[in-house]
PDB file of C-alpha atoms in Angstrom:
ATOM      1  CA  UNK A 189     -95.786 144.080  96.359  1.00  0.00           C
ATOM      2  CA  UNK A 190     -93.402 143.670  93.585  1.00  0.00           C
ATOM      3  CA  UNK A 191     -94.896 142.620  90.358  1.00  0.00           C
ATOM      4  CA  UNK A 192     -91.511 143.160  87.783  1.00  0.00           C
ATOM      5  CA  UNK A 193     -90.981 140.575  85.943  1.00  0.00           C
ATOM      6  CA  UNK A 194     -87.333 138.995  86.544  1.00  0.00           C
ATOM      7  CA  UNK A 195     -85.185 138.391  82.987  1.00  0.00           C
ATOM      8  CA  UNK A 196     -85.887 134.598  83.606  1.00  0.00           C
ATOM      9  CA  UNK A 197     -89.643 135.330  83.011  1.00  0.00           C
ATOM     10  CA  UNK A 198     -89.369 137.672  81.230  1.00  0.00           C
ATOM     11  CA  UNK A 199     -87.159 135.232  78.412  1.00  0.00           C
ATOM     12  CA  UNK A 200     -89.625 132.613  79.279  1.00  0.00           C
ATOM     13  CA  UNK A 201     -93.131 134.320  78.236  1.00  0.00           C
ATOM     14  CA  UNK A 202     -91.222 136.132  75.673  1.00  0.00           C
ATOM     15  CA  UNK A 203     -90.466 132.242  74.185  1.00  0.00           C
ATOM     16  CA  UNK A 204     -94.284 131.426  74.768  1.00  0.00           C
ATOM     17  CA  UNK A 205     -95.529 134.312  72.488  1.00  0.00           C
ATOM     18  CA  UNK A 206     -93.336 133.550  69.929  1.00  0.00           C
ATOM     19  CA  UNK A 207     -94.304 129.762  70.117  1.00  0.00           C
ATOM     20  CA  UNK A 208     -97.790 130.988  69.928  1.00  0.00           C
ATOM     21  CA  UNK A 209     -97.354 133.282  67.380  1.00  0.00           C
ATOM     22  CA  UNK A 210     -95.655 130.576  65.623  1.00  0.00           C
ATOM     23  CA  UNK A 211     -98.648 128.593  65.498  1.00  0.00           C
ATOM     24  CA  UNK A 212    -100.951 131.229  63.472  1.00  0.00           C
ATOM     25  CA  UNK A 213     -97.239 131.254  61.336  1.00  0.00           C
ATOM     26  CA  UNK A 214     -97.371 127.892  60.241  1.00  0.00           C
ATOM     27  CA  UNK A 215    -101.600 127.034  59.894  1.00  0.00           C
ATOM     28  CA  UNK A 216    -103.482 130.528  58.705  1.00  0.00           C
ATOM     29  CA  UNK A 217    -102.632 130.488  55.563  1.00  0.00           C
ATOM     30  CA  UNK A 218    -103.811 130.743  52.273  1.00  0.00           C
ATOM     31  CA  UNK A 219    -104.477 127.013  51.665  1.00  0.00           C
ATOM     32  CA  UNK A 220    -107.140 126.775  54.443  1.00  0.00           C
ATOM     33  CA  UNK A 221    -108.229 130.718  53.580  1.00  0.00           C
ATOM     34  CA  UNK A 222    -106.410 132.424  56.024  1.00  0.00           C
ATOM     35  CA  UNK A 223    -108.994 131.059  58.769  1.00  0.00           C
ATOM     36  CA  UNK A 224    -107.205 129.379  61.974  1.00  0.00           C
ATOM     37  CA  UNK A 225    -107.859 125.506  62.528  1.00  0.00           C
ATOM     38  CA  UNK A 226    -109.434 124.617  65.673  1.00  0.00           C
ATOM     39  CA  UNK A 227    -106.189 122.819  66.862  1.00  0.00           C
ATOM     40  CA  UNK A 228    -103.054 121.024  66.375  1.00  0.00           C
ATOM     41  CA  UNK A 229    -102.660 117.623  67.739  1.00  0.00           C
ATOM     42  CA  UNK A 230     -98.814 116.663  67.910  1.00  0.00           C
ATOM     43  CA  UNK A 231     -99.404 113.210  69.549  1.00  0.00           C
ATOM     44  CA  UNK A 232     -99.663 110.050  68.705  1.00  0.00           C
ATOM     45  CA  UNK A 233     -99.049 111.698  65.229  1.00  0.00           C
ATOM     46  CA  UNK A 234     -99.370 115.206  63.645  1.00  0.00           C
ATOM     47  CA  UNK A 235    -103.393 116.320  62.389  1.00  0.00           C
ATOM     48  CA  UNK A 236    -104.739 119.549  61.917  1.00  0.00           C
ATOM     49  CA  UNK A 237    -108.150 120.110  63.044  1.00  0.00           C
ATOM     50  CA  UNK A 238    -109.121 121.683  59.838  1.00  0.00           C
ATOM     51  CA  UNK A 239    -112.656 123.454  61.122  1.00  0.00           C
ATOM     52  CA  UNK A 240    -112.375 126.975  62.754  1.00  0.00           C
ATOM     53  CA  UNK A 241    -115.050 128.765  64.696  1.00  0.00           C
ATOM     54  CA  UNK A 242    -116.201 132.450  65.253  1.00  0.00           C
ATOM     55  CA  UNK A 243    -113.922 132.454  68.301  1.00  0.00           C
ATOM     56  CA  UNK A 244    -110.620 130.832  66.796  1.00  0.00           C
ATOM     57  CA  UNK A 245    -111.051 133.382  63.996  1.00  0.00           C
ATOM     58  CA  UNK A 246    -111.333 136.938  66.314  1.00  0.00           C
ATOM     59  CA  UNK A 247    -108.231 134.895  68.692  1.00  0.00           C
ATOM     60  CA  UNK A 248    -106.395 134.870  65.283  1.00  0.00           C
ATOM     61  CA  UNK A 249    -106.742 138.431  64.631  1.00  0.00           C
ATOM     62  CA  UNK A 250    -106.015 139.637  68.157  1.00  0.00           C
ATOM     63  CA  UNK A 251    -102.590 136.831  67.831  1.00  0.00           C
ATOM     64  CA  UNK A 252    -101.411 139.256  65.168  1.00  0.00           C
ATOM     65  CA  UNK A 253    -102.190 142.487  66.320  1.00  0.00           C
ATOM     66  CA  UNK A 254    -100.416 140.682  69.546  1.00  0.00           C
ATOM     67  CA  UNK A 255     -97.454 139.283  67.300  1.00  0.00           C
ATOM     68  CA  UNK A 256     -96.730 143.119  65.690  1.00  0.00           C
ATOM     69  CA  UNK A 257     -96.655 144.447  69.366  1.00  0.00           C
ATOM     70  CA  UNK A 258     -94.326 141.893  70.098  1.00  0.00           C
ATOM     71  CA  UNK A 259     -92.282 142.147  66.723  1.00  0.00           C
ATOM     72  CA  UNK A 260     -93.070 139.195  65.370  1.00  0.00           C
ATOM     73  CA  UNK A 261     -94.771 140.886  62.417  1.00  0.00           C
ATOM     74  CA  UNK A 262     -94.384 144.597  60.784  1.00  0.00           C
ATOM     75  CA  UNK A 263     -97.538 146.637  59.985  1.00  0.00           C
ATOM     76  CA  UNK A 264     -97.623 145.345  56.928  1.00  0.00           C
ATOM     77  CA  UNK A 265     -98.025 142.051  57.402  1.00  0.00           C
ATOM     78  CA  UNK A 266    -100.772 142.828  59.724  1.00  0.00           C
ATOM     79  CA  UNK A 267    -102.595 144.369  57.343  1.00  0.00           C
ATOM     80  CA  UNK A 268    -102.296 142.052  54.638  1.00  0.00           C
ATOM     81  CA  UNK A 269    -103.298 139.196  57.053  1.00  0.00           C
ATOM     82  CA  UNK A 270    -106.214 140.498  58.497  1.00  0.00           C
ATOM     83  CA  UNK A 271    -107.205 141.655  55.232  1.00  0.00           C
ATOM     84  CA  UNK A 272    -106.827 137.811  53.772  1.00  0.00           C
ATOM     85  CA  UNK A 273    -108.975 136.702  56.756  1.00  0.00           C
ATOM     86  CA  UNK A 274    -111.377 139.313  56.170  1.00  0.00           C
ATOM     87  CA  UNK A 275    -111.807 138.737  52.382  1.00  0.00           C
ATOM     88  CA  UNK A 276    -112.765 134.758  53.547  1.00  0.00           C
ATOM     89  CA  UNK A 277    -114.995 135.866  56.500  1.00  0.00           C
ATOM     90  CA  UNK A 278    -117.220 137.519  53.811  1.00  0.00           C
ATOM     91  CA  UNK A 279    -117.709 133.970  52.016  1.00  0.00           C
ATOM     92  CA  UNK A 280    -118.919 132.649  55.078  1.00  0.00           C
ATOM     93  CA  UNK A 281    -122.542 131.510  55.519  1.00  0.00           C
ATOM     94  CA  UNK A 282    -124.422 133.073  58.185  1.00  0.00           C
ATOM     95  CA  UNK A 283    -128.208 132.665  59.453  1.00  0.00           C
ATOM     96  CA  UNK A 284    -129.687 136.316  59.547  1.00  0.00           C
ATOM     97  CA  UNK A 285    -126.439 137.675  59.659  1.00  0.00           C
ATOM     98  CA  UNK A 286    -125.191 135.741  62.525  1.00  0.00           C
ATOM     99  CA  UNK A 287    -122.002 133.081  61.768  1.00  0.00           C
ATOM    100  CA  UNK A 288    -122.259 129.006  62.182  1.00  0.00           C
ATOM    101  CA  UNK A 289    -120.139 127.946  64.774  1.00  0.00           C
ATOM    102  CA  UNK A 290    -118.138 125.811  62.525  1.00  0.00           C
ATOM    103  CA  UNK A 291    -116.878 126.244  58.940  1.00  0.00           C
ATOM    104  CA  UNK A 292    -113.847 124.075  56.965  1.00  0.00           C
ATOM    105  CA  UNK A 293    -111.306 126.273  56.682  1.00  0.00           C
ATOM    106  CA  UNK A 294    -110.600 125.045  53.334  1.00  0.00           C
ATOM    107  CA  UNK A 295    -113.821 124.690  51.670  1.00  0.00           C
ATOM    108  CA  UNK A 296    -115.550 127.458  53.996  1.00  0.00           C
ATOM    109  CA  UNK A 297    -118.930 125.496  54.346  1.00  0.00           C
ATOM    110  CA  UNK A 298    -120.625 125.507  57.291  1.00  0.00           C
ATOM    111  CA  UNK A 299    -119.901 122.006  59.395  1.00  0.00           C
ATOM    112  CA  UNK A 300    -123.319 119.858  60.709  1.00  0.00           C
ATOM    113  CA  UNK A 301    -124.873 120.614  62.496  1.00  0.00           C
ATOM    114  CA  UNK A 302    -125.368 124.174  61.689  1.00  0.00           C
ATOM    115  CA  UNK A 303    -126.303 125.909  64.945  1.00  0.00           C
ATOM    116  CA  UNK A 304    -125.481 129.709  65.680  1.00  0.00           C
ATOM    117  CA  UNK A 305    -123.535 129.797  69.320  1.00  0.00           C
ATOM    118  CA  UNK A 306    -123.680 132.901  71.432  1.00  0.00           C
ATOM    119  CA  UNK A 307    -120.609 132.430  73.305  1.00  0.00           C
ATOM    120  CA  UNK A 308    -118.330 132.139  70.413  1.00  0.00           C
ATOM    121  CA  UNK A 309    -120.761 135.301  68.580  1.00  0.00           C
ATOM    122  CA  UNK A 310    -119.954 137.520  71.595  1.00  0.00           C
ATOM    123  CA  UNK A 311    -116.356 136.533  71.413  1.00  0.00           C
ATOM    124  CA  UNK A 312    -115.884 137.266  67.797  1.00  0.00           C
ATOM    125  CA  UNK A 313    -117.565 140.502  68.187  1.00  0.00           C
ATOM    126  CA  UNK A 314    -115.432 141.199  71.591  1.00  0.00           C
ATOM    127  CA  UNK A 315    -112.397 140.575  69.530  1.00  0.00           C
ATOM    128  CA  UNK A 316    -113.581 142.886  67.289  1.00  0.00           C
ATOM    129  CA  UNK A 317    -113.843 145.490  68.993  1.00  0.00           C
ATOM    130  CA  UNK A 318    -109.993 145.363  70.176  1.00  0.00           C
ATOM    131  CA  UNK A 319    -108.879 144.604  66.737  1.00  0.00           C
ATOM    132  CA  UNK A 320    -110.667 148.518  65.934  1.00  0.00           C
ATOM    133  CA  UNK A 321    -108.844 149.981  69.046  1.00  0.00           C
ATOM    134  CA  UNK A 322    -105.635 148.243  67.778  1.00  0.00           C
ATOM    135  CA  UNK A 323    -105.664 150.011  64.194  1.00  0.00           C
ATOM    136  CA  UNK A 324    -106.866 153.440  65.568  1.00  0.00           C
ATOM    137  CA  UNK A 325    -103.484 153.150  67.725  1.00  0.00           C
ATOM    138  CA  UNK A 326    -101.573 152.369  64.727  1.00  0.00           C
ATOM    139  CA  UNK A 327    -102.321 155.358  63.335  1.00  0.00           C
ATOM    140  CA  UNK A 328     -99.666 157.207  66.152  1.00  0.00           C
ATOM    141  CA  UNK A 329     -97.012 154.000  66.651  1.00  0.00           C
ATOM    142  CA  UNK A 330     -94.005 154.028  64.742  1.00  0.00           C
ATOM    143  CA  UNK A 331     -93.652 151.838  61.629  1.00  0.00           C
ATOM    144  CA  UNK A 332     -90.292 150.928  63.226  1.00  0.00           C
ATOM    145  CA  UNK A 333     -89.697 150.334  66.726  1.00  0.00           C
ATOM    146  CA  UNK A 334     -87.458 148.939  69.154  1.00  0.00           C
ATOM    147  CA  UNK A 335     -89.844 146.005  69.541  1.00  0.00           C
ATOM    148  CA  UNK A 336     -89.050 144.867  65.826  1.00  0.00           C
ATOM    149  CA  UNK A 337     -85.581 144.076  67.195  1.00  0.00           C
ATOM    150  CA  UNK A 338     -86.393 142.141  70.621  1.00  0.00           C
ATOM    151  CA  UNK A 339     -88.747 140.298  68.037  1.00  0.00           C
ATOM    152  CA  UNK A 340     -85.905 139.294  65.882  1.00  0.00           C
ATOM    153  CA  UNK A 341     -84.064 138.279  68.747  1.00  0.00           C
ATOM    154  CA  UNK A 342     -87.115 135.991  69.890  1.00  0.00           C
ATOM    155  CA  UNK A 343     -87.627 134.420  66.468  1.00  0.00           C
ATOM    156  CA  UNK A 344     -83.629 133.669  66.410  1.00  0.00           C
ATOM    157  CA  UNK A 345     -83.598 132.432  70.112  1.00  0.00           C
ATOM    158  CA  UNK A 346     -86.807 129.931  69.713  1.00  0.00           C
TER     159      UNK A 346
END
């Protein structure tokens, strides 16, 4: 069986990482600590869910190790990023080392109730471990690839 991707689909998941990507773009940023909200809701009118979680924070990470694969991002930026969302992950209450499940992103206090999920600990941590795989293979990738330009041409097409 065939499993190529055609150009069409290729063009159209292509669009839907940079769409993505353009998400953690416009919300993780310094005014809410470099910590991802929990959503945006377009409709009836635009609010940010201004509360992230163990798991929207390691997604976050992964989206830009994702968006510098893609081109979205240099290695730079990457860093500097995940260094930002680092920095605020250490102001972060935790219960005997182990996060809350959810924190305002721009105060970082722990929302009520305070409770310590698994699921989104085991994510985080899972995430975690990719994110370390990700900048031990940066070590050997180019600073400058041919992905920098397809991700130009994404951001210019969408």
């Amino acid at each position: 069986m065939d499993t190529s991707l055609t150009a069409e689909d290729e063009t159209y998941l292509r669009g839907v990482a940079r769409s993505t990507w353009r998400f953690f773009e416009r919300f993780v940023t310094e005014e809410d600590n470099w910590l991802p909200p929990d959503n945006f809701q377009e409709d009836p009118s635009p609010v940010v869910a201004r509360r992230t979680s163990p798991t929207n924070i390691g997604l976050a990470l992964l989206a830009g190790v994702a968006a510098r694969d893609l081109g979205y991002v240099g290695l730079l930026e990457l860093v500097e990023r995940t260094e930002f969302t680092f920095d605020s992950v250490h102001e972060l209450e935790r219960l005997n080392g182990h996060f809350l499940n959810w924190y305002d992103t721009a105060t970082l206090e722990p929302l009520m109730p305070r409770y310590v999920s698994t699921v989104d600990s085991g994510n985080l941590a899972g995430h975690l471990l990719v994110l370390k795989q990700a900048c031990l293979e940066a070590i050997d990738r180019p600073i400058l690839s041919a992905g920098l330009l397809a991700g130009f041409a994404d951001t210019l097409d969408f």
